[in-house]
Coordinates of C-alpha atoms and ligand atoms in Angstrom, one line a residue:
Chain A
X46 CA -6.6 38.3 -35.8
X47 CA -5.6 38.4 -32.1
X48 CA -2.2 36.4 -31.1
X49 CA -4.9 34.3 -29.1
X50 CA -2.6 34.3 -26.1
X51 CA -2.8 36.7 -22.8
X52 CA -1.3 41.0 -23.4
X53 CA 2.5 40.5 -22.3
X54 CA 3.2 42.2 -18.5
X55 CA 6.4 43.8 -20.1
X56 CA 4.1 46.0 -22.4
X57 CA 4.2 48.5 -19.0
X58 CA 7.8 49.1 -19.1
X59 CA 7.1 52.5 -20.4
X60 CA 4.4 53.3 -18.3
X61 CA 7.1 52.5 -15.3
X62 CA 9.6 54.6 -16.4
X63 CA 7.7 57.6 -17.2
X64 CA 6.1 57.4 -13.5
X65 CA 9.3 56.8 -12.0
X66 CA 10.7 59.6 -13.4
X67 CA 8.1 61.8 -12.4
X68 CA 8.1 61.2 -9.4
X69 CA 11.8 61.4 -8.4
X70 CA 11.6 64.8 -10.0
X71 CA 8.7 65.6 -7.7
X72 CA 10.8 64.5 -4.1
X73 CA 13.8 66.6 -5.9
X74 CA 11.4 69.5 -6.5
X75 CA 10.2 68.7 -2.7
X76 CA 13.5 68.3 -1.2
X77 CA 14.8 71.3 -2.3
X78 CA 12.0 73.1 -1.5
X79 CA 12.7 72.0 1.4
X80 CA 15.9 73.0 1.7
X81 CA 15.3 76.6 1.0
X82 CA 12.5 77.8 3.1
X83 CA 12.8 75.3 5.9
X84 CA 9.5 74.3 6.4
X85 CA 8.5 71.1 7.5
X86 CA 6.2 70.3 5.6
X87 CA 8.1 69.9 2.5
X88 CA 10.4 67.4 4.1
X89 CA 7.3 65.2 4.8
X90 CA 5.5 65.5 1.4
X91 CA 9.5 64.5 0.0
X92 CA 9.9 61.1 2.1
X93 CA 6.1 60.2 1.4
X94 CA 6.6 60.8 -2.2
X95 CA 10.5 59.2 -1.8
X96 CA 8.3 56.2 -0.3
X97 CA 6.3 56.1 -3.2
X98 CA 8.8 56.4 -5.6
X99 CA 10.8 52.8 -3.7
X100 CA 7.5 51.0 -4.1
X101 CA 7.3 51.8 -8.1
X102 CA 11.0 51.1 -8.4
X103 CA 10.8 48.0 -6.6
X104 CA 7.5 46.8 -8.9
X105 CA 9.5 48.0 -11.6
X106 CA 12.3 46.0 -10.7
X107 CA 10.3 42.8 -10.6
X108 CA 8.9 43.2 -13.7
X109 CA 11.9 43.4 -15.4
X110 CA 13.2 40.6 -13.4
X111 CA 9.7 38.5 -14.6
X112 CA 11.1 35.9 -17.4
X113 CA 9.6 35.1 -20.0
X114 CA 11.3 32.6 -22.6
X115 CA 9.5 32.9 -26.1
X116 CA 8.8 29.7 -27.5
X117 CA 8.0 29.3 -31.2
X118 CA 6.3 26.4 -32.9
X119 CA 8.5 24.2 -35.2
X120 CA 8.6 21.6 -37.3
X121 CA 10.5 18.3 -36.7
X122 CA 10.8 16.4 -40.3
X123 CA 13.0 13.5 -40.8
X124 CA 13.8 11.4 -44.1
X125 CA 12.4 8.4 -44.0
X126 CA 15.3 6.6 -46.1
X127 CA 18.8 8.4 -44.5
X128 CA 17.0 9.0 -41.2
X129 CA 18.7 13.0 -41.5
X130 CA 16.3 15.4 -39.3
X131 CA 15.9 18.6 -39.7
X132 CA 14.3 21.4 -37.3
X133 CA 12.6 24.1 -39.2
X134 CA 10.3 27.4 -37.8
X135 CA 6.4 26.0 -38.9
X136 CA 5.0 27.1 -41.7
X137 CA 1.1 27.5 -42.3
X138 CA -0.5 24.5 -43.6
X139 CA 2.5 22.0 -41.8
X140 CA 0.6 18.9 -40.9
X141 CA 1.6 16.0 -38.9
X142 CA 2.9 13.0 -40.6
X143 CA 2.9 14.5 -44.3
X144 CA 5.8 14.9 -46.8
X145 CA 7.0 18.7 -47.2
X146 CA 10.2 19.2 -48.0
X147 CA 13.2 17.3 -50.1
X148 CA 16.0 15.8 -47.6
X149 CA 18.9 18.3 -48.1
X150 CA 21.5 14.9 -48.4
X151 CA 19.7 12.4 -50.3
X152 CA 16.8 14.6 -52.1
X153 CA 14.2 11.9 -50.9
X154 CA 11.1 13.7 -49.6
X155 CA 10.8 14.3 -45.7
X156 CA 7.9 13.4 -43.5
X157 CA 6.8 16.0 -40.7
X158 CA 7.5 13.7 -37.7
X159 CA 6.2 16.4 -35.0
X160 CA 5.2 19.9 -34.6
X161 CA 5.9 21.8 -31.2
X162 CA 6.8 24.8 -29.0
X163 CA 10.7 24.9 -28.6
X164 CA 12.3 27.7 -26.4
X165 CA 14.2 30.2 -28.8
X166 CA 17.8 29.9 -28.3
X167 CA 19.7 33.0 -29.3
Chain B
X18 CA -2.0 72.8 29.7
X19 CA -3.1 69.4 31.0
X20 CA -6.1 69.9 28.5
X21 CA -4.3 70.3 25.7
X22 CA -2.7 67.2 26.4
X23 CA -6.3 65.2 26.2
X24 CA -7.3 67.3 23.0
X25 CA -4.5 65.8 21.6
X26 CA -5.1 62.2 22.7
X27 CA -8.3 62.6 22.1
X28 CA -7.5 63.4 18.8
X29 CA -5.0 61.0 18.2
X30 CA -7.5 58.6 18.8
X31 CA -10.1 59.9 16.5
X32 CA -7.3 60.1 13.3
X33 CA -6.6 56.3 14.4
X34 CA -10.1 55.4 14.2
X35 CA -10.7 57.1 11.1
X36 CA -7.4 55.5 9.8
X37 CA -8.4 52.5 10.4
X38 CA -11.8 53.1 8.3
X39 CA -9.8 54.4 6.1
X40 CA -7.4 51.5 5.5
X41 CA -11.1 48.7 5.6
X42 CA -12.4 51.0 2.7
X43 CA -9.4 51.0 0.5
X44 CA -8.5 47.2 0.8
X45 CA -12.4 47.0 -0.4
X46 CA -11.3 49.2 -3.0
X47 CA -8.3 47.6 -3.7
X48 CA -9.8 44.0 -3.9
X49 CA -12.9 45.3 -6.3
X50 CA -10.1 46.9 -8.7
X51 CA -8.3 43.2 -8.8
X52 CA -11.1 41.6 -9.2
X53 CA -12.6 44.0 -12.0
X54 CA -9.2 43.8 -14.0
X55 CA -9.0 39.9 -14.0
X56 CA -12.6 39.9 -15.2
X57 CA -11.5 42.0 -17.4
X58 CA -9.0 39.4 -18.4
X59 CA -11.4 36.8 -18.7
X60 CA -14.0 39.4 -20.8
X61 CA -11.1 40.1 -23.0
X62 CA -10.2 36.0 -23.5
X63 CA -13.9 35.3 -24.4
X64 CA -14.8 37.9 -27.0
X65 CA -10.9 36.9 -28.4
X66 CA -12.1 33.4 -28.6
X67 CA -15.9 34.2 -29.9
X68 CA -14.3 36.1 -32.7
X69 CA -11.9 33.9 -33.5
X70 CA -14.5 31.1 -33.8
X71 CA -16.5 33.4 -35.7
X72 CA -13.6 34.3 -38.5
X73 CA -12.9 31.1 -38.9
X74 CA -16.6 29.3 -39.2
X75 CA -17.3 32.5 -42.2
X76 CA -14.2 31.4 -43.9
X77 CA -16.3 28.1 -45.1
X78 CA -19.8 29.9 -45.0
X79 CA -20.1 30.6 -48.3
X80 CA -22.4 32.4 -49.3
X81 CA -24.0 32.9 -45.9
X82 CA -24.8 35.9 -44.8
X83 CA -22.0 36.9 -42.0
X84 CA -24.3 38.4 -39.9
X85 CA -26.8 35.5 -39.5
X86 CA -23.6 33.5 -39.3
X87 CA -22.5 35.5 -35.9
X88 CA -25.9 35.5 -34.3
X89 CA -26.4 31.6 -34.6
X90 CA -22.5 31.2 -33.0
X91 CA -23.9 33.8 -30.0
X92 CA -27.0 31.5 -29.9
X93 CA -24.7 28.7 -29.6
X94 CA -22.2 29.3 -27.1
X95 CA -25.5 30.1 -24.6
X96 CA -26.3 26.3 -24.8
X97 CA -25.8 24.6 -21.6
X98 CA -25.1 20.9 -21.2
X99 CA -27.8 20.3 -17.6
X100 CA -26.3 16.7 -16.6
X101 CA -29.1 14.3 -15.3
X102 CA -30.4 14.0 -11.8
X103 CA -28.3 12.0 -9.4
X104 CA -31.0 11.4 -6.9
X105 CA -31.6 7.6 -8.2
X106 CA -27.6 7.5 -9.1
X107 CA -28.5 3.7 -10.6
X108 CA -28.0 4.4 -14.9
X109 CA -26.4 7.6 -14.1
X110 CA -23.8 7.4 -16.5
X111 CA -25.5 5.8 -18.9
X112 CA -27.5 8.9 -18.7
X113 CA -25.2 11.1 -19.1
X114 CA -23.6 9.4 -22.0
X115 CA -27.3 10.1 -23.9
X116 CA -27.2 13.6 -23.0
X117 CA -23.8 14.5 -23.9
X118 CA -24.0 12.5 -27.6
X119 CA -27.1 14.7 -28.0
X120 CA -25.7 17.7 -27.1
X121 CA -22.6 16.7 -29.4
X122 CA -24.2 15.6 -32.0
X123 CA -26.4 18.7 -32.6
X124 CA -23.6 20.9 -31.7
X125 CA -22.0 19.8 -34.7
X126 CA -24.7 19.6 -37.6
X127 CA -25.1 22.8 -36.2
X128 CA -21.7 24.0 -36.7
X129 CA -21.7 21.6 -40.1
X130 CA -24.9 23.5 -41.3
X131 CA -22.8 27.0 -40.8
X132 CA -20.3 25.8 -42.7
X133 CA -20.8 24.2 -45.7
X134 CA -17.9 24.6 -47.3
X135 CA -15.9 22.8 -44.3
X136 CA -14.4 18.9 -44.7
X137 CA -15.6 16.8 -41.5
X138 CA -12.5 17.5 -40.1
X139 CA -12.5 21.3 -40.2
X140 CA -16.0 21.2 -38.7
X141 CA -15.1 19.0 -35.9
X142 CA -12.3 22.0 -35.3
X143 CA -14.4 24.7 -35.4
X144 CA -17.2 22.8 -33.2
X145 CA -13.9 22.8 -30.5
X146 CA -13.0 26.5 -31.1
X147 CA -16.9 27.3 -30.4
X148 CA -16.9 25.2 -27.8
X149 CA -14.1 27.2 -26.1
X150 CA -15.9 30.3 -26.6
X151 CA -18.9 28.8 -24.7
X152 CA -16.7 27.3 -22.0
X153 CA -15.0 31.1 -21.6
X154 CA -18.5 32.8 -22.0
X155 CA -19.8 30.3 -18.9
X156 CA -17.1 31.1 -16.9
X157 CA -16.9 34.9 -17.4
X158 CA -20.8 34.9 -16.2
X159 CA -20.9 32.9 -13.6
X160 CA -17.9 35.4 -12.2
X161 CA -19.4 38.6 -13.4
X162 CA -22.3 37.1 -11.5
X163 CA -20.6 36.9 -8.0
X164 CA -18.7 40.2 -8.5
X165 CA -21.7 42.2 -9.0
X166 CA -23.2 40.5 -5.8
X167 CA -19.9 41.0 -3.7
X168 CA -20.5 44.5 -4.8
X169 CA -23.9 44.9 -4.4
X170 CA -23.7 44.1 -0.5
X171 CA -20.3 44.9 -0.3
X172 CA -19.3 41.6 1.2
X173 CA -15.6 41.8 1.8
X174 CA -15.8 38.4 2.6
X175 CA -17.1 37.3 -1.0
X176 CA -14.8 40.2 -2.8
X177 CA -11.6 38.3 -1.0
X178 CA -12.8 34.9 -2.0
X179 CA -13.5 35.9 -5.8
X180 CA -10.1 37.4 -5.3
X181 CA -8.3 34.7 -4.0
X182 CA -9.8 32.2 -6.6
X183 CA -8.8 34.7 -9.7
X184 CA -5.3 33.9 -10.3
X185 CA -5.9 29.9 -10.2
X186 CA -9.0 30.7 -12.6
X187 CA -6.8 32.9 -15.3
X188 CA -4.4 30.4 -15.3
X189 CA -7.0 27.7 -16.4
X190 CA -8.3 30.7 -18.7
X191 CA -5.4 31.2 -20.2
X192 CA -5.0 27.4 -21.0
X193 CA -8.3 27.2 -22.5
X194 CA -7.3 30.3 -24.9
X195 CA -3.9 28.5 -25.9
X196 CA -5.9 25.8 -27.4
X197 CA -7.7 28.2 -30.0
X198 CA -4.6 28.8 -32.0
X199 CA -3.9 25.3 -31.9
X200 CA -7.5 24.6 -33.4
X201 CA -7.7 26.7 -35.5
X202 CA -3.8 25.7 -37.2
X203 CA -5.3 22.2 -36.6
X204 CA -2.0 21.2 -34.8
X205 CA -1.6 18.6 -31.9
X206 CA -1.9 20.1 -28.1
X207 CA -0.3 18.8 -25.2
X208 CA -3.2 16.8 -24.5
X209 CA -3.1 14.9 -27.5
X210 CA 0.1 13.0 -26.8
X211 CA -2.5 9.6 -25.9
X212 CA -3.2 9.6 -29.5
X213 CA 0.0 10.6 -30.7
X214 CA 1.9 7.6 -29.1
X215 CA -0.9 5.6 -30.4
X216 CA -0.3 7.1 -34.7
X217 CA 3.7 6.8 -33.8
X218 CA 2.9 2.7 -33.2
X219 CA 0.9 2.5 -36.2
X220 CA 3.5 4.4 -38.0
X221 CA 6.0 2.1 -36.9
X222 CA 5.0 -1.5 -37.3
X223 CA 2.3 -0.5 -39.9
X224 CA -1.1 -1.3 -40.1
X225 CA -3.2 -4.8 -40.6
X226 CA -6.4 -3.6 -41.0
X227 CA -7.8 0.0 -39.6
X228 CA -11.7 0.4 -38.7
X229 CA -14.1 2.7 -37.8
X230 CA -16.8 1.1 -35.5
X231 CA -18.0 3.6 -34.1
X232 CA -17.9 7.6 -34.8
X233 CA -14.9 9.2 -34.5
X234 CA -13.1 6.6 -33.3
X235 CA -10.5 4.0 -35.0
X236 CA -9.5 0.5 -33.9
X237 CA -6.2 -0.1 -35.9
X238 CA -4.7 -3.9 -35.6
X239 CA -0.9 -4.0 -36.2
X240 CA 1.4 -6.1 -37.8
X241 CA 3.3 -7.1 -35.0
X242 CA 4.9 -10.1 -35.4
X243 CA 3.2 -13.0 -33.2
X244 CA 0.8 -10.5 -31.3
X245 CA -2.8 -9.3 -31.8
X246 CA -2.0 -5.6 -31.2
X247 CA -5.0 -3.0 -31.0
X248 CA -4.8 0.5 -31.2
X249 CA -8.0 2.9 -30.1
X250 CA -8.0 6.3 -30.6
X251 CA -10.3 9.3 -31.7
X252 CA -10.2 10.1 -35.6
X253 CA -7.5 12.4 -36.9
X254 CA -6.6 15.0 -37.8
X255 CA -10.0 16.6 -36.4
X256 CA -10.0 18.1 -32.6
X257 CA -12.5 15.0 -31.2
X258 CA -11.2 12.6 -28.4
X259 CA -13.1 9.5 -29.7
X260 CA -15.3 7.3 -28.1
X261 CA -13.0 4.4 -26.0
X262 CA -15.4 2.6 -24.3
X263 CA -17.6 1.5 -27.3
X264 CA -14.2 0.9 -29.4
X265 CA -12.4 -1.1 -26.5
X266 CA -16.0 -3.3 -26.3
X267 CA -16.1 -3.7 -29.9
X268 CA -12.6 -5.4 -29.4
X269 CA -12.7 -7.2 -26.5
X270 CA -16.1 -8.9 -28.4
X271 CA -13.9 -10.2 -30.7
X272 CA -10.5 -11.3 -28.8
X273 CA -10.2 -11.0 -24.9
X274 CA -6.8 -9.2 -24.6
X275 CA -4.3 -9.9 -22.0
X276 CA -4.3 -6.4 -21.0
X277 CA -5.6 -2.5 -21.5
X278 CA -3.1 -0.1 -22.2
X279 CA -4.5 3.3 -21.3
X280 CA -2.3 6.1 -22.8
X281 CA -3.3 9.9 -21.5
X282 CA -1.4 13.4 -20.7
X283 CA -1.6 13.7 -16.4
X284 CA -1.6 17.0 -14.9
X285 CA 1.8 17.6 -13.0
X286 CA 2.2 19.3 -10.2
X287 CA 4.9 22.6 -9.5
X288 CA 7.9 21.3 -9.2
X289 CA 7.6 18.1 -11.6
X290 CA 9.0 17.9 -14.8
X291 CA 7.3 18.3 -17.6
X292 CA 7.1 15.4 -20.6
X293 CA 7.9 12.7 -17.1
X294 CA 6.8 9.5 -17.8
X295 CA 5.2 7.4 -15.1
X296 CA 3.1 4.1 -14.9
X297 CA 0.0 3.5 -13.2
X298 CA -2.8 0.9 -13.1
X299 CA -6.8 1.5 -13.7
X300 CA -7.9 3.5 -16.5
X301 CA -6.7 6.9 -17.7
X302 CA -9.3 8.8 -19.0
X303 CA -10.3 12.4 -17.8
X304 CA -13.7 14.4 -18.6
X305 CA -17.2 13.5 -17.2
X306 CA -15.8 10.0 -16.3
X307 CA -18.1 8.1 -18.9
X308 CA -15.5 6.5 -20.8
X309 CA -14.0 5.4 -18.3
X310 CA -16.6 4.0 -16.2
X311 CA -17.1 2.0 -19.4
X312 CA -13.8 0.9 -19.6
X313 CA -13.6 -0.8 -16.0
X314 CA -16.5 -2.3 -16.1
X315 CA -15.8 -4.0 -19.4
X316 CA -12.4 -5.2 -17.4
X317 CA -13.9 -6.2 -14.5
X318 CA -16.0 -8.3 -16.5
X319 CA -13.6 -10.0 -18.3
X320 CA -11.1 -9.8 -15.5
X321 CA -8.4 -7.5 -17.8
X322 CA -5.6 -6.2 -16.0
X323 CA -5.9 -2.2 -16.6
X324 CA -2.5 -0.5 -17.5
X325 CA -1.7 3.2 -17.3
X326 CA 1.1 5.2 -18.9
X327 CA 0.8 8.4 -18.1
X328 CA 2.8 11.8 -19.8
X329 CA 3.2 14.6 -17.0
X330 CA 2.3 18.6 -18.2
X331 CA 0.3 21.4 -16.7
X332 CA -2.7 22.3 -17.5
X333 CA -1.7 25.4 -19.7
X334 CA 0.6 23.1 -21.5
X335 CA -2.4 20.1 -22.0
X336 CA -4.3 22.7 -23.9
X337 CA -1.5 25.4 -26.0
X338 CA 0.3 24.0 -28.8
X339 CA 2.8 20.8 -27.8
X340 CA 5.4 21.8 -26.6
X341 CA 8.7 20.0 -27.3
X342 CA 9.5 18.8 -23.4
X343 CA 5.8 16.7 -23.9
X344 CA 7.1 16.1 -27.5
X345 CA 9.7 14.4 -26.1
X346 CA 7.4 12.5 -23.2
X347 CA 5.6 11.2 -26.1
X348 CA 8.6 9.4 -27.9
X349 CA 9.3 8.2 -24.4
X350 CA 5.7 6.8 -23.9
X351 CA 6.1 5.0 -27.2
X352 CA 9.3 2.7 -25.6
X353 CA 7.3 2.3 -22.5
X354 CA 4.1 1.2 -24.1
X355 CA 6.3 -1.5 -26.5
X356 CA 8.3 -2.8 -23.4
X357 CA 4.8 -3.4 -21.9
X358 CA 4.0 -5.0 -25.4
X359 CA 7.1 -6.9 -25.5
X360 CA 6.8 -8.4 -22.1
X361 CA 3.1 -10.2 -23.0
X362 CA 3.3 -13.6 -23.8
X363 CA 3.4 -14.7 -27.7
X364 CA -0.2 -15.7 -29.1
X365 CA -1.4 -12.8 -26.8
X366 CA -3.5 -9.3 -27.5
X367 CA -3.7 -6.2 -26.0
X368 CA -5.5 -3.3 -26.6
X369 CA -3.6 0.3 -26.5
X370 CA -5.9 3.5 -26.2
X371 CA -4.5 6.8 -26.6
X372 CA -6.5 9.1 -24.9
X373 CA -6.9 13.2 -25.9
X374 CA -8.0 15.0 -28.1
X375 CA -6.7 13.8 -31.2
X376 CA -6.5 17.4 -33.1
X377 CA -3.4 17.4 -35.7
X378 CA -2.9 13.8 -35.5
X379 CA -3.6 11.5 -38.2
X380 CA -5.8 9.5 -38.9
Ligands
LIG98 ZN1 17.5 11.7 -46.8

């Protein structure tokens, strides 16, 4: 099923760079059209397109900019007798206060003593 | 040559004109395009939500057959909640205490009649996930209402409002669709840190004697040495939030405590910190205000001091999956709440009520 949470902005990036490239190759195309007949007209169509191009470059530019920190949903569990924690990635069917896995020092089982979001560190 | 000169003003002034037309029709434009792609956003979130609650009532339908399964879940998410009339406001909220257990109540044998297969527990968390879809489903209507009006008479006015409104609506929208994930895993949400502080106490000094007095809710006494020490909250590990006024009167019947603790999540604002701890006096308790109309009046009765400890986060964080800053609040909330403990008197009670929604905490 769906993630459940909203479609991430950065899924556009491609979108961006394939429009920005088209259209600097347009005011290029322009520009030197430009340049070889003379005509006005040209020039104008290249700055309006130029313009164009600034305003999708500076979007662009704040999109990538845009952070977004991926959080992923752990497990906290601690042994109740040596008091040794451990922070693991959750796995399906983790629930709150019940015994999962064996203490890595002592062997005693460990009790899940929370379950959140923690920013990914890499 | 002097007339060309006033052709040319003249049509100077025309292309301005029609500029300015120009610019009034594509700011109309460009405010029904925002609007239609945040509705879209809000479409999108509902049907994510009604299929999710969908999926996961079928997986304990049994035999059922899916499709009859999915039409009664579209019947149910049209139900509306219609408070009572506040025109003779006296027994208002007892009122609307009758018709919200109704509406509860039915909602879930509903749900439980759906889902056979499903432990009490599971149904109370798929009653919340279809609850969420309804929630979603009201609010993408009651938009898709004003945005076909705004169009209709191509109010500019009403367009920029729905407009302005959006991004402060998505954001809640996006809140409310955190929480599926988390209902559906059966895991605690910000919002249940209240009743998290409240199972880390009984975890801690263990518990005398732990009843249920009234539906969904426990009153747990603890063993703490020299104190009569009551903890309320809603039953675990389902996603209900309990019921805090009965419980707190069924105690206070029986002892009068020195004091209420009132444990709940508070809504920060940009620019706090998230998992802060603060204090406050009067009663804690969000929602339609029932609870805690019940609360107070039971203290001002009985002249109990009310006592709030409240756990900052934002809204989106209340509803997703805990996240470890409001983890961390929550261990902080427990030293704060046994200070307050400590500092009573020997020979003395106190009742401690974590409020949320109790979803991934046990009992
Ligand atoms: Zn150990």
């Amino acid at each position: 099923m769906s993630t459940g949470s909203a479609p991430h902005p950065k899924r556009w990036i491609p979108t961006y760079i394939v429009l920005l490239a088209s259209l600097l190759i347009l005011a290029a195309a322009l520009a030197l059209q430009y340049l070889r007949t003379g005509s006005d007209s040209y020039l104008v169509s290249a700055a309006f397109v130029a313009v164009i191009a600034v305003y999708t470059a500076w979007s662009f530019a704040r999109l990538i900019t845009l952070k977004v920190t991926p959080r992923s949903l752990m497990t906290l569990l601690k042994c109740p007798s040596c008091g040794h924690e451990v922070v693991r990635r959750y796995r399906e069917g983790d629930m709150l206060f019940s015994e999962l896995d064996a203490c890595p020092k002592c062997g005693s089982k460990m009790v899940a003593e929370g379950i959140f979001l923690k920013e990914e560190k890499h | 040559m002097n007339g060309d000169t006033t052709t040319n003003m003249l049509l100077l002034i025309i292309a301005l004109f029609a500029l300015l037309f120009l610019m009034q029709e594509l700011q109309i434009y460009r405010i029904i395009t925002e609007v239609e792609n945040y509705l879209g956003i809000i479409r999108a979130a509902r049907e994510r939500a009604l299929h999710a609650a969908k999926e996961q009532v079928r997986k304990y339908s049994k035999s059922l057959d899916p499709e009859y399964v999915s039409r009664r879940i579209d019947k149910l998410i049209e139900t509306r909640i219609i408070a009572p009339t506040s025109l003779d406001p006296f027994g208002i909220v007892r009122k609307l205490k009758h018709v919200l257990s109704v509406g509860e109540r039915t909602l879930e044998s509903e749900v439980a009649s759906l889902a056979p297969a499903a432990s009490p527990y599971e149904v109370q968390n798929l009653v919340v996930l279809v609850d969420i879809a309804r929630s979603l489903n009201e609010v993408y209507k009651l938009l898709n209402h004003y945005y076909l009006v705004a169009r209709r008479f191509k109010s500019l006015w009403l367009l920029m409002q729905l407009s302005a409104a959006m991004p402060f609506i998505i954001e809640e929208v996006r809140a409310v669709e955190g929480a599926v994930e988390a209902f559906r895993r059966s895991i605690p949400i910000g919002d249940s840190a209240g009743p998290l502080v409240a199972a880390f106490l009984m975890r801690k000094y263990g518990v005398q004697y732990l009843v249920e007095p009234v539906k969904d809710t426990i009153v747990a006494k603890l063993a703490y040495s020299g104190k009569d020490i009551y903890v309320v909250k809603g039953k675990g590990p389902g996603g209900n939030t309990g019921h805090y006024d009965d419980a707190v009167a069924w105690v206070v019947q029986r002892t009068k405590p020195a004091v209420i603790i009132t444990v709940d999540a508070a809504l920060r604002y940009e620019g706090e910190v998230s998992g802060e701890v603060v204090h406050g006096f009067g009663v804690a308790i969000g929602g339609t205000g029932v609870e805690k109309y019940g609360i107070e009046e039971i203290a001002t009765k009985h002249s109990i001091p009310l006592y709030a400890v409240l756990i900052k986060m934002t809204e989106v964080e209340a509803l997703s999956a805990m996240t470890e800053e409001v983890y961390r609040g929550v261990k902080e909330g427990v030293t704060v709440v046994e200070e307050l403990l400590a500092s009573l008197p020997d020979g003395s009670s106190a009742i401690v009520v974590g409020v949320g929604n109790t979803v991934g905490v046990p009992p």
